[in-house]
């Protein structure tokens, strides 16, 4: 049976994940840089430029992951317009396994040849094997359920 044929068979999986330390570092850094920019004009340009690093911690420190018949979406909780959507036709298969941040490049939104990742902690991770030969990894609780749902929604390939 094609899961796309009947709306009553569609299931959507959502989970949120956050990293307290990333959010705390981003907030403290942002607050300090803004105060420095206001108090001392000599450091204003540098403070505002470095504020981008603080924003990166805040934007990637909390995510929401959704699996639906359309695909897998990873969005920032604090800036939901910043999202990565991977449609089902771009996914070869999905698996789940225990993952450490250092094996996928560290914490936050990461890239290394052949791999993209959103990593906020060690633990369960959803591993997507993409049709172009790369992988996309998301550390998220209950990754096994997400992987099973992704595999159920994958289009039948000839």
JSON list of C-alpha atoms in Angstrom, two decimals:
[
{"chain": "A", "resi": 1, "resn": "UNK", "atom": "CA", "xyz": [0.00, 0.00, 0.00]},
{"chain": "A", "resi": 2, "resn": "UNK", "atom": "CA", "xyz": [1.28, 3.45, -0.89]},
{"chain": "A", "resi": 3, "resn": "UNK", "atom": "CA", "xyz": [1.35, 5.63, 2.27]},
{"chain": "A", "resi": 4, "resn": "UNK", "atom": "CA", "xyz": [0.85, 8.71, 0.09]},
{"chain": "A", "resi": 5, "resn": "UNK", "atom": "CA", "xyz": [-2.47, 7.48, -1.34]},
{"chain": "A", "resi": 6, "resn": "UNK", "atom": "CA", "xyz": [-4.69, 7.87, 1.72]},
{"chain": "A", "resi": 7, "resn": "UNK", "atom": "CA", "xyz": [-4.56, 10.86, 4.09]},
{"chain": "A", "resi": 8, "resn": "UNK", "atom": "CA", "xyz": [-5.83, 8.72, 6.97]},
{"chain": "A", "resi": 9, "resn": "UNK", "atom": "CA", "xyz": [-2.59, 6.68, 6.93]},
{"chain": "A", "resi": 10, "resn": "UNK", "atom": "CA", "xyz": [-0.31, 9.70, 7.21]},
{"chain": "A", "resi": 11, "resn": "UNK", "atom": "CA", "xyz": [1.62, 10.01, 10.43]},
{"chain": "A", "resi": 12, "resn": "UNK", "atom": "CA", "xyz": [3.82, 12.92, 11.47]},
{"chain": "A", "resi": 13, "resn": "UNK", "atom": "CA", "xyz": [6.65, 12.63, 13.99]},
{"chain": "A", "resi": 14, "resn": "UNK", "atom": "CA", "xyz": [7.96, 15.71, 15.85]},
{"chain": "A", "resi": 15, "resn": "UNK", "atom": "CA", "xyz": [10.66, 16.09, 18.47]},
{"chain": "A", "resi": 16, "resn": "UNK", "atom": "CA", "xyz": [12.53, 19.04, 19.90]},
{"chain": "A", "resi": 17, "resn": "UNK", "atom": "CA", "xyz": [16.05, 19.00, 21.24]},
{"chain": "A", "resi": 18, "resn": "UNK", "atom": "CA", "xyz": [18.07, 21.72, 22.93]},
{"chain": "A", "resi": 19, "resn": "UNK", "atom": "CA", "xyz": [21.52, 22.21, 24.31]},
{"chain": "A", "resi": 20, "resn": "UNK", "atom": "CA", "xyz": [21.45, 24.28, 27.49]},
{"chain": "A", "resi": 21, "resn": "UNK", "atom": "CA", "xyz": [25.14, 25.06, 27.31]},
{"chain": "A", "resi": 22, "resn": "UNK", "atom": "CA", "xyz": [24.90, 26.33, 23.70]},
{"chain": "A", "resi": 23, "resn": "UNK", "atom": "CA", "xyz": [21.91, 28.52, 24.57]},
{"chain": "A", "resi": 24, "resn": "UNK", "atom": "CA", "xyz": [23.64, 29.85, 27.71]},
{"chain": "A", "resi": 25, "resn": "UNK", "atom": "CA", "xyz": [26.88, 30.64, 25.87]},
{"chain": "A", "resi": 26, "resn": "UNK", "atom": "CA", "xyz": [24.94, 32.39, 23.09]},
{"chain": "A", "resi": 27, "resn": "UNK", "atom": "CA", "xyz": [22.85, 34.46, 25.50]},
{"chain": "A", "resi": 28, "resn": "UNK", "atom": "CA", "xyz": [25.78, 35.47, 27.72]},
{"chain": "A", "resi": 29, "resn": "UNK", "atom": "CA", "xyz": [27.94, 36.28, 24.72]},
{"chain": "A", "resi": 30, "resn": "UNK", "atom": "CA", "xyz": [25.18, 38.33, 23.06]},
{"chain": "A", "resi": 31, "resn": "UNK", "atom": "CA", "xyz": [24.40, 40.23, 26.26]},
{"chain": "A", "resi": 32, "resn": "UNK", "atom": "CA", "xyz": [28.06, 41.02, 26.92]},
{"chain": "A", "resi": 33, "resn": "UNK", "atom": "CA", "xyz": [28.73, 42.15, 23.36]},
{"chain": "A", "resi": 34, "resn": "UNK", "atom": "CA", "xyz": [25.66, 44.40, 23.30]},
{"chain": "A", "resi": 35, "resn": "UNK", "atom": "CA", "xyz": [26.66, 45.99, 26.62]},
{"chain": "A", "resi": 36, "resn": "UNK", "atom": "CA", "xyz": [30.20, 46.49, 25.33]},
{"chain": "A", "resi": 37, "resn": "UNK", "atom": "CA", "xyz": [28.90, 48.10, 22.12]},
{"chain": "A", "resi": 38, "resn": "UNK", "atom": "CA", "xyz": [26.68, 50.49, 24.09]},
{"chain": "A", "resi": 39, "resn": "UNK", "atom": "CA", "xyz": [29.27, 51.40, 26.74]},
{"chain": "A", "resi": 40, "resn": "UNK", "atom": "CA", "xyz": [32.38, 51.81, 24.60]},
{"chain": "A", "resi": 41, "resn": "UNK", "atom": "CA", "xyz": [32.07, 53.21, 21.07]},
{"chain": "A", "resi": 42, "resn": "UNK", "atom": "CA", "xyz": [35.65, 52.13, 20.26]},
{"chain": "A", "resi": 43, "resn": "UNK", "atom": "CA", "xyz": [34.58, 48.47, 20.45]},
{"chain": "A", "resi": 44, "resn": "UNK", "atom": "CA", "xyz": [31.15, 48.92, 18.82]},
{"chain": "A", "resi": 45, "resn": "UNK", "atom": "CA", "xyz": [32.04, 47.63, 15.33]},
{"chain": "A", "resi": 46, "resn": "UNK", "atom": "CA", "xyz": [33.97, 44.63, 16.65]},
{"chain": "A", "resi": 47, "resn": "UNK", "atom": "CA", "xyz": [31.26, 43.79, 19.20]},
{"chain": "A", "resi": 48, "resn": "UNK", "atom": "CA", "xyz": [28.52, 43.87, 16.61]},
{"chain": "A", "resi": 49, "resn": "UNK", "atom": "CA", "xyz": [30.57, 41.76, 14.20]},
{"chain": "A", "resi": 50, "resn": "UNK", "atom": "CA", "xyz": [31.28, 39.12, 16.87]},
{"chain": "A", "resi": 51, "resn": "UNK", "atom": "CA", "xyz": [27.57, 39.13, 17.73]},
{"chain": "A", "resi": 52, "resn": "UNK", "atom": "CA", "xyz": [27.18, 36.82, 14.72]},
{"chain": "A", "resi": 53, "resn": "UNK", "atom": "CA", "xyz": [28.96, 34.07, 16.67]},
{"chain": "A", "resi": 54, "resn": "UNK", "atom": "CA", "xyz": [26.56, 34.53, 19.58]},
{"chain": "A", "resi": 55, "resn": "UNK", "atom": "CA", "xyz": [23.63, 34.33, 17.17]},
{"chain": "A", "resi": 56, "resn": "UNK", "atom": "CA", "xyz": [25.00, 31.06, 15.76]},
{"chain": "A", "resi": 57, "resn": "UNK", "atom": "CA", "xyz": [24.95, 29.49, 19.24]},
{"chain": "A", "resi": 58, "resn": "UNK", "atom": "CA", "xyz": [21.40, 30.70, 19.84]},
{"chain": "A", "resi": 59, "resn": "UNK", "atom": "CA", "xyz": [20.05, 29.66, 16.44]},
{"chain": "A", "resi": 60, "resn": "UNK", "atom": "CA", "xyz": [21.51, 26.13, 16.55]},
{"chain": "A", "resi": 61, "resn": "UNK", "atom": "CA", "xyz": [21.08, 25.59, 20.31]},
{"chain": "A", "resi": 62, "resn": "UNK", "atom": "CA", "xyz": [17.47, 24.41, 20.04]},
{"chain": "A", "resi": 63, "resn": "UNK", "atom": "CA", "xyz": [15.94, 22.54, 17.12]},
{"chain": "A", "resi": 64, "resn": "UNK", "atom": "CA", "xyz": [12.66, 20.94, 16.08]},
{"chain": "A", "resi": 65, "resn": "UNK", "atom": "CA", "xyz": [12.72, 17.88, 13.83]},
{"chain": "A", "resi": 66, "resn": "UNK", "atom": "CA", "xyz": [9.69, 16.79, 11.81]},
{"chain": "A", "resi": 67, "resn": "UNK", "atom": "CA", "xyz": [9.22, 13.66, 9.74]},
{"chain": "A", "resi": 68, "resn": "UNK", "atom": "CA", "xyz": [6.20, 13.71, 7.42]},
{"chain": "A", "resi": 69, "resn": "UNK", "atom": "CA", "xyz": [5.30, 12.18, 4.06]},
{"chain": "A", "resi": 70, "resn": "UNK", "atom": "CA", "xyz": [6.94, 15.22, 2.46]},
{"chain": "A", "resi": 71, "resn": "UNK", "atom": "CA", "xyz": [10.32, 14.69, 4.10]},
{"chain": "A", "resi": 72, "resn": "UNK", "atom": "CA", "xyz": [12.50, 15.49, 7.09]},
{"chain": "A", "resi": 73, "resn": "UNK", "atom": "CA", "xyz": [12.71, 19.06, 8.34]},
{"chain": "A", "resi": 74, "resn": "UNK", "atom": "CA", "xyz": [15.15, 20.44, 10.89]},
{"chain": "A", "resi": 75, "resn": "UNK", "atom": "CA", "xyz": [14.31, 23.97, 12.05]},
{"chain": "A", "resi": 76, "resn": "UNK", "atom": "CA", "xyz": [15.71, 26.34, 14.63]},
{"chain": "A", "resi": 77, "resn": "UNK", "atom": "CA", "xyz": [13.29, 26.83, 17.53]},
{"chain": "A", "resi": 78, "resn": "UNK", "atom": "CA", "xyz": [14.39, 30.45, 18.03]},
{"chain": "A", "resi": 79, "resn": "UNK", "atom": "CA", "xyz": [14.44, 31.31, 14.30]},
{"chain": "A", "resi": 80, "resn": "UNK", "atom": "CA", "xyz": [12.04, 28.84, 12.64]},
{"chain": "A", "resi": 81, "resn": "UNK", "atom": "CA", "xyz": [12.56, 30.41, 9.21]},
{"chain": "A", "resi": 82, "resn": "UNK", "atom": "CA", "xyz": [16.07, 28.89, 9.36]},
{"chain": "A", "resi": 83, "resn": "UNK", "atom": "CA", "xyz": [15.35, 25.34, 8.34]},
{"chain": "A", "resi": 84, "resn": "UNK", "atom": "CA", "xyz": [16.70, 22.47, 6.29]},
{"chain": "A", "resi": 85, "resn": "UNK", "atom": "CA", "xyz": [14.15, 20.34, 4.48]},
{"chain": "A", "resi": 86, "resn": "UNK", "atom": "CA", "xyz": [15.12, 17.05, 2.86]},
{"chain": "A", "resi": 87, "resn": "UNK", "atom": "CA", "xyz": [12.36, 15.68, 0.65]},
{"chain": "A", "resi": 88, "resn": "UNK", "atom": "CA", "xyz": [11.67, 11.94, 0.58]},
{"chain": "A", "resi": 89, "resn": "UNK", "atom": "CA", "xyz": [12.81, 11.64, -3.05]},
{"chain": "A", "resi": 90, "resn": "UNK", "atom": "CA", "xyz": [16.31, 12.71, -1.91]},
{"chain": "A", "resi": 91, "resn": "UNK", "atom": "CA", "xyz": [16.54, 10.05, 0.82]},
{"chain": "A", "resi": 92, "resn": "UNK", "atom": "CA", "xyz": [17.82, 6.55, 0.06]},
{"chain": "A", "resi": 93, "resn": "UNK", "atom": "CA", "xyz": [17.24, 5.12, 3.54]},
{"chain": "A", "resi": 94, "resn": "UNK", "atom": "CA", "xyz": [17.22, 6.04, 7.22]},
{"chain": "A", "resi": 95, "resn": "UNK", "atom": "CA", "xyz": [18.79, 4.40, 10.25]},
{"chain": "A", "resi": 96, "resn": "UNK", "atom": "CA", "xyz": [19.23, 5.26, 13.90]},
{"chain": "A", "resi": 97, "resn": "UNK", "atom": "CA", "xyz": [22.28, 4.76, 16.07]},
{"chain": "A", "resi": 98, "resn": "UNK", "atom": "CA", "xyz": [24.16, 6.10, 19.06]},
{"chain": "A", "resi": 99, "resn": "UNK", "atom": "CA", "xyz": [26.40, 8.95, 17.91]},
{"chain": "A", "resi": 100, "resn": "UNK", "atom": "CA", "xyz": [29.05, 11.15, 19.51]},
{"chain": "A", "resi": 101, "resn": "UNK", "atom": "CA", "xyz": [29.44, 14.77, 18.31]},
{"chain": "A", "resi": 102, "resn": "UNK", "atom": "CA", "xyz": [33.12, 14.29, 17.49]},
{"chain": "A", "resi": 103, "resn": "UNK", "atom": "CA", "xyz": [32.38, 11.54, 14.96]},
{"chain": "A", "resi": 104, "resn": "UNK", "atom": "CA", "xyz": [30.23, 13.97, 12.97]},
{"chain": "A", "resi": 105, "resn": "UNK", "atom": "CA", "xyz": [32.37, 17.08, 13.31]},
{"chain": "A", "resi": 106, "resn": "UNK", "atom": "CA", "xyz": [31.38, 18.55, 16.69]},
{"chain": "A", "resi": 107, "resn": "UNK", "atom": "CA", "xyz": [28.41, 20.43, 18.11]},
{"chain": "A", "resi": 108, "resn": "UNK", "atom": "CA", "xyz": [25.97, 22.63, 16.21]},
{"chain": "A", "resi": 109, "resn": "UNK", "atom": "CA", "xyz": [25.36, 22.67, 12.45]},
{"chain": "A", "resi": 110, "resn": "UNK", "atom": "CA", "xyz": [28.33, 20.82, 10.98]},
{"chain": "A", "resi": 111, "resn": "UNK", "atom": "CA", "xyz": [29.76, 19.97, 7.58]},
{"chain": "A", "resi": 112, "resn": "UNK", "atom": "CA", "xyz": [32.55, 17.72, 6.48]},
{"chain": "A", "resi": 113, "resn": "UNK", "atom": "CA", "xyz": [33.01, 16.00, 3.12]},
{"chain": "A", "resi": 114, "resn": "UNK", "atom": "CA", "xyz": [30.07, 13.68, 2.47]},
{"chain": "A", "resi": 115, "resn": "UNK", "atom": "CA", "xyz": [28.30, 14.56, 5.71]},
{"chain": "A", "resi": 116, "resn": "UNK", "atom": "CA", "xyz": [26.04, 17.30, 7.07]},
{"chain": "A", "resi": 117, "resn": "UNK", "atom": "CA", "xyz": [24.93, 17.19, 10.70]},
{"chain": "A", "resi": 118, "resn": "UNK", "atom": "CA", "xyz": [22.98, 18.97, 13.40]},
{"chain": "A", "resi": 119, "resn": "UNK", "atom": "CA", "xyz": [24.47, 17.81, 16.68]},
{"chain": "A", "resi": 120, "resn": "UNK", "atom": "CA", "xyz": [23.50, 19.07, 20.13]},
{"chain": "A", "resi": 121, "resn": "UNK", "atom": "CA", "xyz": [24.65, 16.13, 22.26]},
{"chain": "A", "resi": 122, "resn": "UNK", "atom": "CA", "xyz": [25.78, 12.52, 22.21]},
{"chain": "A", "resi": 123, "resn": "UNK", "atom": "CA", "xyz": [23.07, 9.90, 21.98]},
{"chain": "A", "resi": 124, "resn": "UNK", "atom": "CA", "xyz": [20.36, 8.78, 19.59]},
{"chain": "A", "resi": 125, "resn": "UNK", "atom": "CA", "xyz": [20.79, 10.11, 16.08]},
{"chain": "A", "resi": 126, "resn": "UNK", "atom": "CA", "xyz": [18.82, 9.88, 12.86]},
{"chain": "A", "resi": 127, "resn": "UNK", "atom": "CA", "xyz": [21.13, 9.01, 9.96]},
{"chain": "A", "resi": 128, "resn": "UNK", "atom": "CA", "xyz": [19.79, 9.77, 6.49]},
{"chain": "A", "resi": 129, "resn": "UNK", "atom": "CA", "xyz": [21.58, 8.24, 3.52]},
{"chain": "A", "resi": 130, "resn": "UNK", "atom": "CA", "xyz": [20.89, 10.64, 0.66]},
{"chain": "A", "resi": 131, "resn": "UNK", "atom": "CA", "xyz": [20.54, 9.69, -2.99]},
{"chain": "A", "resi": 132, "resn": "UNK", "atom": "CA", "xyz": [23.58, 11.74, -4.00]},
{"chain": "A", "resi": 133, "resn": "UNK", "atom": "CA", "xyz": [25.84, 9.64, -1.78]},
{"chain": "A", "resi": 134, "resn": "UNK", "atom": "CA", "xyz": [26.04, 11.97, 1.23]},
{"chain": "A", "resi": 135, "resn": "UNK", "atom": "CA", "xyz": [24.64, 11.61, 4.73]},
{"chain": "A", "resi": 136, "resn": "UNK", "atom": "CA", "xyz": [22.66, 13.95, 6.96]},
{"chain": "A", "resi": 137, "resn": "UNK", "atom": "CA", "xyz": [22.72, 13.26, 10.71]},
{"chain": "A", "resi": 138, "resn": "UNK", "atom": "CA", "xyz": [20.53, 14.73, 13.44]},
{"chain": "A", "resi": 139, "resn": "UNK", "atom": "CA", "xyz": [21.04, 13.92, 17.12]},
{"chain": "A", "resi": 140, "resn": "UNK", "atom": "CA", "xyz": [17.51, 13.61, 18.46]},
{"chain": "A", "resi": 141, "resn": "UNK", "atom": "CA", "xyz": [15.65, 11.46, 20.99]},
{"chain": "A", "resi": 142, "resn": "UNK", "atom": "CA", "xyz": [13.59, 8.55, 19.63]},
{"chain": "A", "resi": 143, "resn": "UNK", "atom": "CA", "xyz": [15.57, 8.48, 16.39]},
{"chain": "A", "resi": 144, "resn": "UNK", "atom": "CA", "xyz": [14.56, 4.85, 15.79]},
{"chain": "A", "resi": 145, "resn": "UNK", "atom": "CA", "xyz": [10.89, 5.81, 15.42]},
{"chain": "A", "resi": 146, "resn": "UNK", "atom": "CA", "xyz": [11.86, 8.63, 13.06]},
{"chain": "A", "resi": 147, "resn": "UNK", "atom": "CA", "xyz": [13.98, 6.28, 10.94]},
{"chain": "A", "resi": 148, "resn": "UNK", "atom": "CA", "xyz": [11.17, 3.71, 10.70]},
{"chain": "A", "resi": 149, "resn": "UNK", "atom": "CA", "xyz": [8.71, 6.39, 9.60]},
{"chain": "A", "resi": 150, "resn": "UNK", "atom": "CA", "xyz": [11.12, 7.80, 7.02]},
{"chain": "A", "resi": 151, "resn": "UNK", "atom": "CA", "xyz": [11.66, 4.32, 5.57]},
{"chain": "A", "resi": 152, "resn": "UNK", "atom": "CA", "xyz": [7.90, 3.75, 5.45]},
{"chain": "A", "resi": 153, "resn": "UNK", "atom": "CA", "xyz": [7.39, 6.98, 3.46]},
{"chain": "A", "resi": 154, "resn": "UNK", "atom": "CA", "xyz": [10.25, 6.48, 1.00]},
{"chain": "A", "resi": 155, "resn": "UNK", "atom": "CA", "xyz": [9.11, 6.29, -2.61]},
{"chain": "A", "resi": 156, "resn": "UNK", "atom": "CA", "xyz": [9.36, 2.92, -4.31]},
{"chain": "A", "resi": 157, "resn": "UNK", "atom": "CA", "xyz": [12.43, 2.92, -6.53]},
{"chain": "A", "resi": 158, "resn": "UNK", "atom": "CA", "xyz": [12.60, 0.97, -9.80]}
]
